[in-house]
mmCIF file of C-alpha atoms and ligand atoms in Angstrom:
data_model
loop_
_atom_site.group_PDB
_atom_site.id
_atom_site.type_symbol
_atom_site.label_atom_id
_atom_site.label_comp_id
_atom_site.label_asym_id
_atom_site.label_seq_id
_atom_site.Cartn_x
_atom_site.Cartn_y
_atom_site.Cartn_z
ATOM 1 C CA UNK A 251 -6.848 -19.899 16.270
ATOM 2 C CA UNK A 252 -4.216 -17.207 16.704
ATOM 3 C CA UNK A 253 -5.303 -13.969 15.045
ATOM 4 C CA UNK A 254 -3.069 -12.922 12.164
ATOM 5 C CA UNK A 255 -0.711 -9.977 12.041
ATOM 6 C CA UNK A 256 -1.791 -6.775 10.320
ATOM 7 C CA UNK A 257 1.053 -5.461 8.148
ATOM 8 C CA UNK A 258 1.195 -2.034 6.511
ATOM 9 C CA UNK A 259 3.564 -1.615 3.588
ATOM 10 C CA UNK A 260 3.775 2.031 2.597
ATOM 11 C CA UNK A 261 6.186 4.477 1.016
ATOM 12 C CA UNK A 262 6.290 7.285 -1.544
ATOM 13 C CA UNK A 263 4.638 6.788 -4.891
ATOM 14 C CA UNK A 264 7.037 5.283 -7.392
ATOM 15 C CA UNK A 265 9.174 3.477 -4.800
ATOM 16 C CA UNK A 266 8.072 0.018 -5.975
ATOM 17 C CA UNK A 267 5.651 -1.124 -3.249
ATOM 18 C CA UNK A 268 3.670 -3.277 -5.685
ATOM 19 C CA UNK A 269 6.715 -5.058 -7.079
ATOM 20 C CA UNK A 270 8.145 -5.776 -3.632
ATOM 21 C CA UNK A 271 4.735 -6.971 -2.434
ATOM 22 C CA UNK A 272 4.486 -9.445 -5.333
ATOM 23 C CA UNK A 273 7.972 -10.782 -4.548
ATOM 24 C CA UNK A 274 7.032 -11.156 -0.872
ATOM 25 C CA UNK A 275 3.924 -13.184 -1.710
ATOM 26 C CA UNK A 276 6.097 -15.877 -3.349
ATOM 27 C CA UNK A 277 7.150 -16.928 0.175
ATOM 28 C CA UNK A 278 4.278 -19.160 1.295
ATOM 29 C CA UNK A 279 5.744 -19.671 4.753
ATOM 30 C CA UNK A 280 4.705 -16.093 5.589
ATOM 31 C CA UNK A 281 1.014 -17.075 5.385
ATOM 32 C CA UNK A 282 0.132 -13.738 3.801
ATOM 33 C CA UNK A 283 -3.174 -12.522 2.434
ATOM 34 C CA UNK A 284 -3.472 -9.358 0.394
ATOM 35 C CA UNK A 285 -6.076 -6.827 1.393
ATOM 36 C CA UNK A 286 -7.753 -5.966 -1.900
ATOM 37 C CA UNK A 287 -8.527 -2.259 -1.911
ATOM 38 C CA UNK A 288 -11.498 -0.418 -3.291
ATOM 39 C CA UNK A 289 -10.903 2.402 -5.762
ATOM 40 C CA UNK A 290 -12.761 4.814 -8.004
ATOM 41 C CA UNK A 291 -9.888 4.820 -10.513
ATOM 42 C CA UNK A 292 -10.630 3.099 -13.838
ATOM 43 C CA UNK A 293 -9.008 -0.296 -14.290
ATOM 44 C CA UNK A 294 -5.764 -0.490 -16.254
ATOM 45 C CA UNK A 295 -5.779 -2.981 -19.162
ATOM 46 C CA UNK A 296 -4.362 -5.972 -17.251
ATOM 47 C CA UNK A 297 -6.142 -5.359 -13.970
ATOM 48 C CA UNK A 298 -8.819 -7.764 -12.782
ATOM 49 C CA UNK A 299 -11.857 -6.857 -10.685
ATOM 50 C CA UNK A 300 -11.607 -8.499 -7.262
ATOM 51 C CA UNK A 301 -7.936 -9.390 -7.732
ATOM 52 C CA UNK A 302 -6.126 -6.078 -8.141
ATOM 53 C CA UNK A 303 -8.914 -3.863 -6.819
ATOM 54 C CA UNK A 304 -12.647 -3.649 -6.355
ATOM 55 C CA UNK A 305 -13.511 -0.958 -8.883
ATOM 56 C CA UNK A 306 -16.477 1.165 -7.763
ATOM 57 C CA UNK A 307 -18.181 4.439 -8.597
ATOM 58 C CA UNK A 308 -17.676 7.621 -6.562
ATOM 59 C CA UNK A 309 -21.245 7.232 -5.197
ATOM 60 C CA UNK A 310 -20.596 3.689 -4.036
ATOM 61 C CA UNK A 311 -17.308 4.734 -2.432
ATOM 62 C CA UNK A 312 -18.872 7.675 -0.612
ATOM 63 C CA UNK A 313 -21.621 5.368 0.695
ATOM 64 C CA UNK A 314 -18.936 3.075 2.169
ATOM 65 C CA UNK A 315 -17.317 6.088 3.855
ATOM 66 C CA UNK A 316 -20.672 7.193 5.277
ATOM 67 C CA UNK A 317 -21.456 3.700 6.565
ATOM 68 C CA UNK A 318 -18.067 3.386 8.265
ATOM 69 C CA UNK A 319 -17.135 0.352 6.190
ATOM 70 C CA UNK A 320 -13.568 1.452 5.488
ATOM 71 C CA UNK A 321 -10.614 0.904 7.815
ATOM 72 C CA UNK A 322 -8.930 3.850 6.053
ATOM 73 C CA UNK A 323 -9.244 5.782 2.838
ATOM 74 C CA UNK A 324 -7.511 8.570 0.963
ATOM 75 C CA UNK A 325 -7.802 10.612 -2.156
ATOM 76 C CA UNK A 326 -4.743 10.114 -4.293
ATOM 77 C CA UNK A 327 -4.224 11.972 -7.608
ATOM 78 C CA UNK A 328 -7.949 12.566 -8.005
ATOM 79 C CA UNK A 329 -9.263 9.119 -7.079
ATOM 80 C CA UNK A 330 -10.437 7.465 -3.887
ATOM 81 C CA UNK A 331 -8.613 4.436 -2.506
ATOM 82 C CA UNK A 332 -9.690 2.565 0.619
ATOM 83 C CA UNK A 333 -9.478 -0.640 2.624
ATOM 84 C CA UNK A 334 -12.721 -2.551 3.322
ATOM 85 C CA UNK A 335 -12.597 -3.239 7.056
ATOM 86 C CA UNK A 336 -14.780 -6.370 7.261
ATOM 87 C CA UNK A 337 -12.634 -8.170 4.699
ATOM 88 C CA UNK A 338 -9.410 -7.436 6.614
ATOM 89 C CA UNK A 339 -10.883 -8.587 9.938
ATOM 90 C CA UNK A 340 -12.249 -11.795 8.389
ATOM 91 C CA UNK A 341 -8.785 -12.685 7.069
ATOM 92 C CA UNK A 342 -7.125 -11.817 10.400
ATOM 93 C CA UNK A 343 -9.669 -13.995 12.240
ATOM 94 C CA UNK A 344 -8.799 -16.835 9.879
ATOM 95 C CA UNK A 345 -5.204 -16.511 11.103
ATOM 96 C CA UNK A 346 -3.842 -14.914 7.950
ATOM 97 C CA UNK A 347 -1.162 -12.221 8.117
ATOM 98 C CA UNK A 348 -2.847 -9.458 6.180
ATOM 99 C CA UNK A 349 -0.784 -7.040 4.132
ATOM 100 C CA UNK A 350 -2.083 -3.581 3.231
ATOM 101 C CA UNK A 351 -0.143 -1.928 0.425
ATOM 102 C CA UNK A 352 -1.287 1.663 0.789
ATOM 103 C CA UNK A 353 -0.120 5.242 0.463
ATOM 104 C CA UNK A 354 0.921 7.309 3.476
ATOM 105 C CA UNK A 355 -2.282 9.184 4.422
ATOM 106 C CA UNK A 356 -4.124 5.877 4.758
ATOM 107 C CA UNK A 357 -1.216 4.255 6.589
ATOM 108 C CA UNK A 358 -1.317 6.976 9.270
ATOM 109 C CA UNK A 359 -5.059 6.352 9.759
ATOM 110 C CA UNK A 360 -4.525 2.614 10.284
ATOM 111 C CA UNK A 361 -1.682 3.288 12.768
ATOM 112 C CA UNK A 362 -4.033 5.447 14.831
ATOM 113 C CA UNK A 363 -6.686 2.690 14.947
ATOM 114 C CA UNK A 364 -4.557 -0.437 15.173
ATOM 115 C CA UNK A 365 -1.513 0.113 17.390
ATOM 116 C CA UNK A 366 -0.547 -3.544 17.042
ATOM 117 C CA UNK A 367 -0.003 -3.233 13.278
ATOM 118 C CA UNK A 368 3.457 -3.961 11.913
ATOM 119 C CA UNK A 369 4.379 -0.871 9.923
ATOM 120 C CA UNK A 370 7.006 -0.836 7.190
ATOM 121 C CA UNK A 371 8.052 2.133 5.063
ATOM 122 C CA UNK A 372 9.841 1.488 1.797
ATOM 123 C CA UNK A 373 12.349 4.170 0.723
ATOM 124 C CA UNK A 374 14.202 4.621 -2.563
ATOM 125 C CA UNK A 375 18.028 4.572 -2.477
ATOM 126 C CA UNK A 376 17.866 8.344 -3.191
ATOM 127 C CA UNK A 377 15.443 10.989 -4.432
ATOM 128 C CA UNK A 378 17.373 11.011 -7.715
ATOM 129 C CA UNK A 379 16.680 7.331 -8.136
ATOM 130 C CA UNK A 380 12.992 7.895 -7.331
ATOM 131 C CA UNK A 381 12.845 10.585 -9.994
ATOM 132 C CA UNK A 382 14.309 8.136 -12.533
ATOM 133 C CA UNK A 383 11.692 5.536 -11.585
ATOM 134 C CA UNK A 384 8.811 8.005 -11.811
ATOM 135 C CA UNK A 385 10.045 9.205 -15.186
ATOM 136 C CA UNK A 386 10.728 5.664 -16.347
ATOM 137 C CA UNK A 387 7.370 4.103 -15.726
ATOM 138 C CA UNK A 388 5.082 6.775 -17.113
ATOM 139 C CA UNK A 389 4.799 9.089 -20.061
ATOM 140 C CA UNK A 390 3.644 12.125 -18.157
ATOM 141 C CA UNK A 391 4.086 15.782 -18.718
ATOM 142 C CA UNK A 392 6.913 17.504 -16.890
ATOM 143 C CA UNK A 393 4.458 19.340 -14.617
ATOM 144 C CA UNK A 394 2.921 16.035 -13.490
ATOM 145 C CA UNK A 395 6.337 14.519 -12.854
ATOM 146 C CA UNK A 396 7.219 17.576 -10.755
ATOM 147 C CA UNK A 397 3.929 17.249 -8.848
ATOM 148 C CA UNK A 398 4.593 13.579 -8.080
ATOM 149 C CA UNK A 399 8.137 14.358 -6.948
ATOM 150 C CA UNK A 400 6.978 17.148 -4.650
ATOM 151 C CA UNK A 401 4.386 14.733 -3.239
ATOM 152 C CA UNK A 402 7.038 12.031 -2.788
ATOM 153 C CA UNK A 403 9.255 14.410 -0.800
ATOM 154 C CA UNK A 404 6.353 15.130 1.577
ATOM 155 C CA UNK A 405 5.556 11.420 1.804
ATOM 156 C CA UNK A 406 9.192 10.666 2.716
ATOM 157 C CA UNK A 407 8.882 12.999 5.708
ATOM 158 C CA UNK A 408 6.424 10.577 7.388
ATOM 159 C CA UNK A 409 8.898 7.700 7.602
ATOM 160 C CA UNK A 410 9.699 8.244 11.299
ATOM 161 C CA UNK A 411 6.155 7.132 12.164
ATOM 162 C CA UNK A 412 6.920 3.569 11.046
ATOM 163 C CA UNK A 413 8.453 0.741 13.057
ATOM 164 C CA UNK A 414 10.724 -0.254 10.178
ATOM 165 C CA UNK A 415 12.238 1.557 7.192
ATOM 166 C CA UNK A 416 13.514 -0.650 4.367
ATOM 167 C CA UNK A 417 15.462 0.559 1.326
ATOM 168 C CA UNK A 418 14.296 -0.725 -2.032
ATOM 169 C CA UNK A 419 17.719 -0.790 -3.692
ATOM 170 C CA UNK A 420 16.911 -4.194 -5.124
ATOM 171 C CA UNK A 421 13.510 -5.943 -5.165
ATOM 172 C CA UNK A 422 14.727 -9.337 -3.989
ATOM 173 C CA UNK A 423 16.807 -8.018 -1.114
ATOM 174 C CA UNK A 424 14.063 -5.608 0.006
ATOM 175 C CA UNK A 425 11.548 -8.495 0.000
ATOM 176 C CA UNK A 426 14.004 -10.690 1.945
ATOM 177 C CA UNK A 427 14.456 -7.976 4.568
ATOM 178 C CA UNK A 428 10.692 -7.568 4.933
ATOM 179 C CA UNK A 429 10.185 -11.349 5.174
ATOM 180 C CA UNK A 430 12.733 -11.396 7.993
ATOM 181 C CA UNK A 431 10.954 -8.521 9.793
ATOM 182 C CA UNK A 432 7.584 -10.282 9.500
ATOM 183 C CA UNK A 433 8.982 -13.543 10.894
ATOM 184 C CA UNK A 434 10.505 -11.677 13.842
ATOM 185 C CA UNK A 435 7.102 -10.203 14.659
ATOM 186 C CA UNK A 436 4.953 -13.336 14.407
HETATM 187 P P1 5GP B 712 -2.339 2.948 -8.212
HETATM 188 O O1 5GP B 712 -3.338 3.853 -8.832
HETATM 189 O O2 5GP B 712 -0.940 3.143 -8.786
HETATM 190 O O3 5GP B 712 -2.778 1.495 -8.234
HETATM 191 O O4 5GP B 712 -2.230 3.328 -6.652
HETATM 192 C C1 5GP B 712 -1.919 4.629 -6.264
HETATM 193 C C2 5GP B 712 -1.479 4.635 -4.808
HETATM 194 O O5 5GP B 712 -2.578 4.276 -3.957
HETATM 195 C C3 5GP B 712 -0.352 3.645 -4.477
HETATM 196 O O6 5GP B 712 0.575 4.315 -3.652
HETATM 197 C C4 5GP B 712 -1.060 2.539 -3.732
HETATM 198 O O7 5GP B 712 -0.208 1.881 -2.805
HETATM 199 C C5 5GP B 712 -2.140 3.316 -3.017
HETATM 200 N N1 5GP B 712 -3.278 2.496 -2.573
HETATM 201 C C6 5GP B 712 -3.780 1.376 -3.126
HETATM 202 N N2 5GP B 712 -4.825 0.933 -2.423
HETATM 203 C C7 5GP B 712 -4.986 1.782 -1.378
HETATM 204 C C8 5GP B 712 -5.896 1.842 -0.270
HETATM 205 O O8 5GP B 712 -6.779 1.015 -0.074
HETATM 206 N N3 5GP B 712 -5.746 2.878 0.584
HETATM 207 C C9 5GP B 712 -4.789 3.825 0.437
HETATM 208 N N4 5GP B 712 -4.722 4.776 1.351
HETATM 209 N N5 5GP B 712 -3.916 3.796 -0.578
HETATM 210 C C10 5GP B 712 -4.009 2.791 -1.477
#
């Protein structure tokens, strides 16, 4: 069987990676599988263990790092996030096109290890729009909003490392563009 394509979907926090990813998964012809990440963050009310994330303790996570079980990992706003390598390779061997929805530090690690990965960076229509989205979705203090925005600006600076940059001006059209890119690369 033909091995699947490894796809990295990254972009600054608040750009809407999760929403675009969910839209993309509606297209069954893409034969996608989602790489479920591991995190030390506590689950949000609607999140399900083994669907949204594998929720683990810091000790468990650090053991996985030590044992080389993660394809990449990063610390993001105080929590660890990482991609279990064996799970990704199993899905690729099964012929699935595996999508990693990850932040930029992790994306750069995967690029270094897997040159054949299809890499896509999602950008907001403008930094003003990103600010509106970050403010809109959370009830955070001004200092935290400022911290996230400063982080987003740094994250935006990595976009040249990616094969494709897609603007998330509208969820449906961004997902359509990404679907087209994936099909071109199969
Ligand atoms: P959240 O806490 O909002 O679910 O995720 C925070 C950030 O971590 C998002 O940008 C998300 O894409 C990213 N993320 C989720 N899983 C992983 C992972 O396995 N590795 C890395 N590097 N980032 C991840």
